[in-house]
Amino acid sequence: METIRAARVDDLPAILAIYNHYVAQSTCTYQIQPDTLAERSAWFDAHGAAHPVTVAVNAGAVVGWGSLGPFRHQQAYARTVENSVYVHHQHHRRGIGSRLLADLVERARGLGHHVVVALISADQEASVRLHERAGFSEAGRLREVGHKFGRWLDVLSYHLLIA
Ligand SMILES: CC(C)(COP(=O)(O)OP(=O)(O)OC[C@H]1O[C@@H](n2cnc3c(N)ncnc32)[C@H](O)[C@@H]1OP(=O)(O)O)[C@@H](O)C(=O)NCCC(=O)NCCS
């Protein structure tokens, strides 16, 4: 069983490698160009205390990561966060994503956030199931707002009210 803890600067190369695999291979992220380590470092530095970044570590290796980020920048959204969960592609279906997400929800609750939002590409069954199993419910569909690998993509919004 892996340990979930707050991410550190020295986890960033592993976080980057896990993420860039999906940038190249998957519609789970709408990013098309891989991140650089400098961009991931800036992303990490921008996450203050209200917006944690976490890692799942197994036998000393980072096998997944999660984060809570601001949903929108206007002040009235301050208690709504958007989650991300990425598990190394060789470590799927072992419960790591579920445990990362449950941990993020607990952290969100502890930080006084009110709603956790997940924006999920509609073709990403794994992510839809992961969030539904964690108690998230669908709040709507934005049609054809993404375009990757030569096709238009719908985005589902999921949310969980936590407090
Ligand atoms: C989505 C993701 C995080 C799931 O991580 P995981 O560690 O494999 O998930 P778990 O083992 O905790 O699985 C939880 C449940 O999600 C569903 N699920 C996971 N992968 C699935 C798949 N490939 N197809 C269908 N359902 C899937 C299942 O219901 C699963 O429960 P089960 O194994 O008991 O049937 C992982 O597939 C991933 O990193 N995908 C790319 C990134 C991504 O889509 N992130 C989410 C959006 S930010």
CSV table of C-alpha atoms and ligand atoms in Angstrom, one decimal:
chain,number,residue,atom,x,y,z
A,1,MET,CA,0.0,0.0,0.0
A,2,GLU,CA,1.3,3.4,-0.9
A,3,THR,CA,1.7,6.4,1.4
A,4,ILE,CA,0.0,9.7,0.5
A,5,ARG,CA,1.8,12.9,1.6
A,6,ALA,CA,2.2,16.5,0.6
A,7,ALA,CA,4.3,16.9,-2.5
A,8,ARG,CA,7.8,18.3,-2.3
A,9,VAL,CA,10.0,20.1,-4.8
A,10,ASP,CA,12.0,16.9,-5.4
A,11,ASP,CA,8.8,15.1,-6.4
A,12,LEU,CA,8.4,17.4,-9.4
A,13,PRO,CA,10.3,15.3,-12.0
A,14,ALA,CA,8.1,12.3,-11.2
A,15,ILE,CA,4.9,14.4,-11.2
A,16,LEU,CA,6.0,15.8,-14.6
A,17,ALA,CA,6.7,12.4,-16.1
A,18,ILE,CA,3.4,11.0,-15.0
A,19,TYR,CA,1.5,14.0,-16.4
A,20,ASN,CA,3.4,14.3,-19.7
A,21,HIS,CA,2.6,10.7,-20.6
A,22,TYR,CA,-1.1,11.7,-20.6
A,23,VAL,CA,-0.5,14.9,-22.5
A,24,ALA,CA,1.0,12.8,-25.3
A,25,GLN,CA,-1.4,9.9,-25.1
A,26,SER,CA,-4.8,10.9,-23.7
A,27,THR,CA,-7.8,13.3,-23.8
A,28,CYS,CA,-7.8,13.2,-19.9
A,29,THR,CA,-5.9,16.5,-20.2
A,30,TYR,CA,-6.6,19.1,-22.8
A,31,GLN,CA,-3.0,20.2,-22.7
A,32,ILE,CA,-1.3,19.3,-26.0
A,33,GLN,CA,2.3,20.4,-25.5
A,34,PRO,CA,4.3,18.7,-22.7
A,35,ASP,CA,5.1,20.7,-19.7
A,36,THR,CA,8.7,21.6,-18.9
A,37,LEU,CA,10.1,21.2,-15.4
A,38,ALA,CA,10.2,25.0,-15.1
A,39,GLU,CA,6.5,25.2,-15.9
A,40,ARG,CA,5.7,22.4,-13.3
A,41,SER,CA,7.8,24.2,-10.8
A,42,ALA,CA,5.9,27.5,-11.4
A,43,TRP,CA,2.6,25.5,-11.0
A,44,PHE,CA,3.8,24.0,-7.8
A,45,ASP,CA,5.0,27.3,-6.4
A,46,ALA,CA,1.6,28.8,-7.2
A,47,HIS,CA,-0.2,26.3,-5.0
A,48,GLY,CA,-0.5,28.0,-1.6
A,49,ALA,CA,-1.7,26.4,1.7
A,50,ALA,CA,-5.3,26.4,0.5
A,51,HIS,CA,-4.5,24.4,-2.6
A,52,PRO,CA,-2.4,21.3,-1.7
A,53,VAL,CA,-0.4,19.1,-4.1
A,54,THR,CA,-0.1,15.5,-2.9
A,55,VAL,CA,1.8,12.4,-4.1
A,56,ALA,CA,1.3,8.6,-3.6
A,57,VAL,CA,4.6,6.9,-2.9
A,58,ASN,CA,5.1,3.2,-3.1
A,59,ALA,CA,8.5,1.6,-2.4
A,60,GLY,CA,10.1,5.1,-2.6
A,61,ALA,CA,8.7,5.9,-6.0
A,62,VAL,CA,6.0,8.4,-6.8
A,63,VAL,CA,3.2,6.4,-8.5
A,64,GLY,CA,0.5,9.1,-8.6
A,65,TRP,CA,-0.3,12.7,-7.6
A,66,GLY,CA,-3.2,14.9,-6.9
A,67,SER,CA,-3.9,18.5,-6.5
A,68,LEU,CA,-6.6,21.0,-5.5
A,69,GLY,CA,-6.5,24.2,-7.5
A,70,PRO,CA,-8.6,27.4,-7.6
A,71,PHE,CA,-11.7,26.8,-9.7
A,72,ARG,CA,-11.9,30.4,-10.9
A,73,HIS,CA,-9.9,33.5,-9.8
A,74,GLN,CA,-12.7,35.8,-8.7
A,75,GLN,CA,-13.0,36.0,-4.9
A,76,ALA,CA,-16.5,34.6,-4.6
A,77,TYR,CA,-15.2,31.3,-5.9
A,78,ALA,CA,-12.6,31.1,-3.1
A,79,ARG,CA,-14.2,28.1,-1.3
A,80,THR,CA,-14.5,26.1,-4.5
A,81,VAL,CA,-11.6,24.0,-5.7
A,82,GLU,CA,-10.9,21.9,-8.8
A,83,ASN,CA,-9.2,18.5,-8.3
A,84,SER,CA,-6.7,16.7,-10.4
A,85,VAL,CA,-5.6,13.1,-10.0
A,86,TYR,CA,-3.0,11.3,-12.2
A,87,VAL,CA,-1.8,7.8,-11.5
A,88,HIS,CA,1.3,6.4,-13.3
A,89,HIS,CA,0.0,4.5,-16.3
A,90,GLN,CA,1.7,1.3,-15.1
A,91,HIS,CA,-0.1,1.4,-11.7
A,92,HIS,CA,-3.8,1.7,-12.7
A,93,ARG,CA,-6.7,-0.2,-11.0
A,94,ARG,CA,-4.9,-0.7,-7.7
A,95,GLY,CA,-7.0,1.8,-5.8
A,96,ILE,CA,-4.3,4.6,-5.9
A,97,GLY,CA,-6.6,7.1,-7.7
A,98,SER,CA,-9.4,6.4,-5.3
A,99,ARG,CA,-7.2,6.9,-2.3
A,100,LEU,CA,-5.6,10.1,-3.7
A,101,LEU,CA,-9.1,11.5,-4.4
A,102,ALA,CA,-10.4,10.6,-1.0
A,103,ASP,CA,-7.4,12.2,0.6
A,104,LEU,CA,-7.9,15.4,-1.5
A,105,VAL,CA,-11.6,15.6,-0.4
A,106,GLU,CA,-10.5,15.2,3.3
A,107,ARG,CA,-7.9,18.0,2.8
A,108,ALA,CA,-10.5,20.2,1.1
A,109,ARG,CA,-12.9,19.6,4.1
A,110,GLY,CA,-10.1,20.4,6.6
A,111,LEU,CA,-9.3,23.6,4.7
A,112,GLY,CA,-12.9,24.8,4.8
A,113,HIS,CA,-13.6,24.5,1.2
A,114,HIS,CA,-17.2,24.0,0.2
A,115,VAL,CA,-17.3,22.4,-3.2
A,116,VAL,CA,-14.8,20.2,-5.2
A,117,VAL,CA,-15.3,20.4,-8.9
A,118,ALA,CA,-13.9,18.0,-11.5
A,119,LEU,CA,-14.0,18.9,-15.2
A,120,ILE,CA,-13.8,15.5,-17.1
A,121,SER,CA,-13.5,14.8,-20.8
A,122,ALA,CA,-16.7,12.9,-21.5
A,123,ASP,CA,-14.8,10.0,-23.2
A,124,GLN,CA,-12.8,9.4,-20.0
A,125,GLU,CA,-14.7,6.5,-18.4
A,126,ALA,CA,-12.1,5.8,-15.8
A,127,SER,CA,-12.2,9.4,-14.5
A,128,VAL,CA,-16.1,9.5,-14.6
A,129,ARG,CA,-16.3,6.2,-12.6
A,130,LEU,CA,-13.6,7.3,-10.2
A,131,HIS,CA,-15.5,10.5,-9.3
A,132,GLU,CA,-18.9,8.8,-9.2
A,133,ARG,CA,-17.5,6.3,-6.7
A,134,ALA,CA,-16.2,9.1,-4.6
A,135,GLY,CA,-19.7,10.6,-4.4
A,136,PHE,CA,-19.4,13.3,-7.1
A,137,SER,CA,-22.5,14.0,-9.2
A,138,GLU,CA,-22.7,15.2,-12.8
A,139,ALA,CA,-23.7,18.9,-13.0
A,140,GLY,CA,-23.6,19.4,-16.8
A,141,ARG,CA,-22.0,18.9,-20.2
A,142,LEU,CA,-20.2,21.5,-22.3
A,143,ARG,CA,-20.3,20.3,-25.9
A,144,GLU,CA,-17.3,20.3,-28.1
A,145,VAL,CA,-15.3,22.7,-26.0
A,146,GLY,CA,-12.1,20.7,-26.5
A,147,HIS,CA,-10.3,19.6,-29.7
A,148,LYS,CA,-7.5,17.1,-29.4
A,149,PHE,CA,-6.2,14.2,-31.7
A,150,GLY,CA,-8.4,15.6,-34.5
A,151,ARG,CA,-11.8,15.4,-32.8
A,152,TRP,CA,-14.1,17.6,-30.8
A,153,LEU,CA,-14.5,16.7,-27.1
A,154,ASP,CA,-17.3,17.3,-24.6
A,155,VAL,CA,-16.5,18.1,-21.0
A,156,LEU,CA,-18.6,16.9,-18.1
A,157,SER,CA,-18.7,18.9,-14.9
A,158,TYR,CA,-18.8,16.9,-11.7
A,159,HIS,CA,-19.0,18.3,-8.2
A,160,LEU,CA,-19.1,17.3,-4.6
A,161,LEU,CA,-20.5,19.5,-1.9
A,162,ILE,CA,-18.4,18.8,1.2
A,163,ALA,CA,-19.5,21.3,3.9
B,1,LIG,C1,-8.6,8.0,-13.6
B,1,LIG,C2,-7.4,7.4,-12.8
B,1,LIG,C3,-6.8,8.5,-11.9
B,1,LIG,C4,-7.9,6.2,-12.0
B,1,LIG,O1,-6.8,5.8,-11.1
B,1,LIG,P1,-6.7,4.3,-10.6
B,1,LIG,O2,-5.7,4.2,-9.6
B,1,LIG,O3,-6.6,3.4,-11.8
B,1,LIG,O4,-8.2,4.1,-10.0
B,1,LIG,P2,-8.7,3.1,-9.0
B,1,LIG,O5,-7.9,1.8,-9.0
B,1,LIG,O6,-8.8,3.7,-7.7
B,1,LIG,O7,-10.2,2.7,-9.6
B,1,LIG,C5,-11.3,3.3,-9.0
B,1,LIG,C6,-12.5,3.0,-9.9
B,1,LIG,O8,-12.5,3.8,-11.1
B,1,LIG,C7,-13.0,3.1,-12.2
B,1,LIG,N1,-11.9,2.9,-13.2
B,1,LIG,C8,-10.6,3.0,-13.0
B,1,LIG,N2,-10.0,2.8,-14.2
B,1,LIG,C9,-10.9,2.5,-15.1
B,1,LIG,C10,-10.9,2.1,-16.5
B,1,LIG,N3,-9.8,2.1,-17.2
B,1,LIG,N4,-12.1,1.9,-17.1
B,1,LIG,C11,-13.3,1.9,-16.4
B,1,LIG,N5,-13.4,2.3,-15.1
B,1,LIG,C12,-12.2,2.5,-14.4
B,1,LIG,C13,-13.4,1.7,-11.6
B,1,LIG,O9,-14.8,1.9,-11.2
B,1,LIG,C14,-12.5,1.6,-10.4
B,1,LIG,O10,-13.0,0.7,-9.5
B,1,LIG,P3,-12.7,-0.9,-9.6
B,1,LIG,O11,-11.3,-1.1,-10.0
B,1,LIG,O12,-13.0,-1.4,-8.3
B,1,LIG,O13,-13.7,-1.3,-10.7
B,1,LIG,C15,-6.3,6.9,-13.8
B,1,LIG,O14,-6.9,6.1,-14.7
B,1,LIG,C16,-5.5,8.0,-14.4
B,1,LIG,O15,-4.5,8.4,-13.9
B,1,LIG,N6,-6.0,8.3,-15.6
B,1,LIG,C17,-5.4,9.4,-16.4
B,1,LIG,C18,-5.6,10.7,-15.7
B,1,LIG,C19,-7.0,11.1,-15.4
B,1,LIG,O16,-8.0,10.8,-16.2
B,1,LIG,N7,-7.3,11.7,-14.2
B,1,LIG,C20,-8.6,12.1,-13.8
B,1,LIG,C21,-8.9,13.5,-14.2
B,1,LIG,S1,-7.9,14.7,-13.5
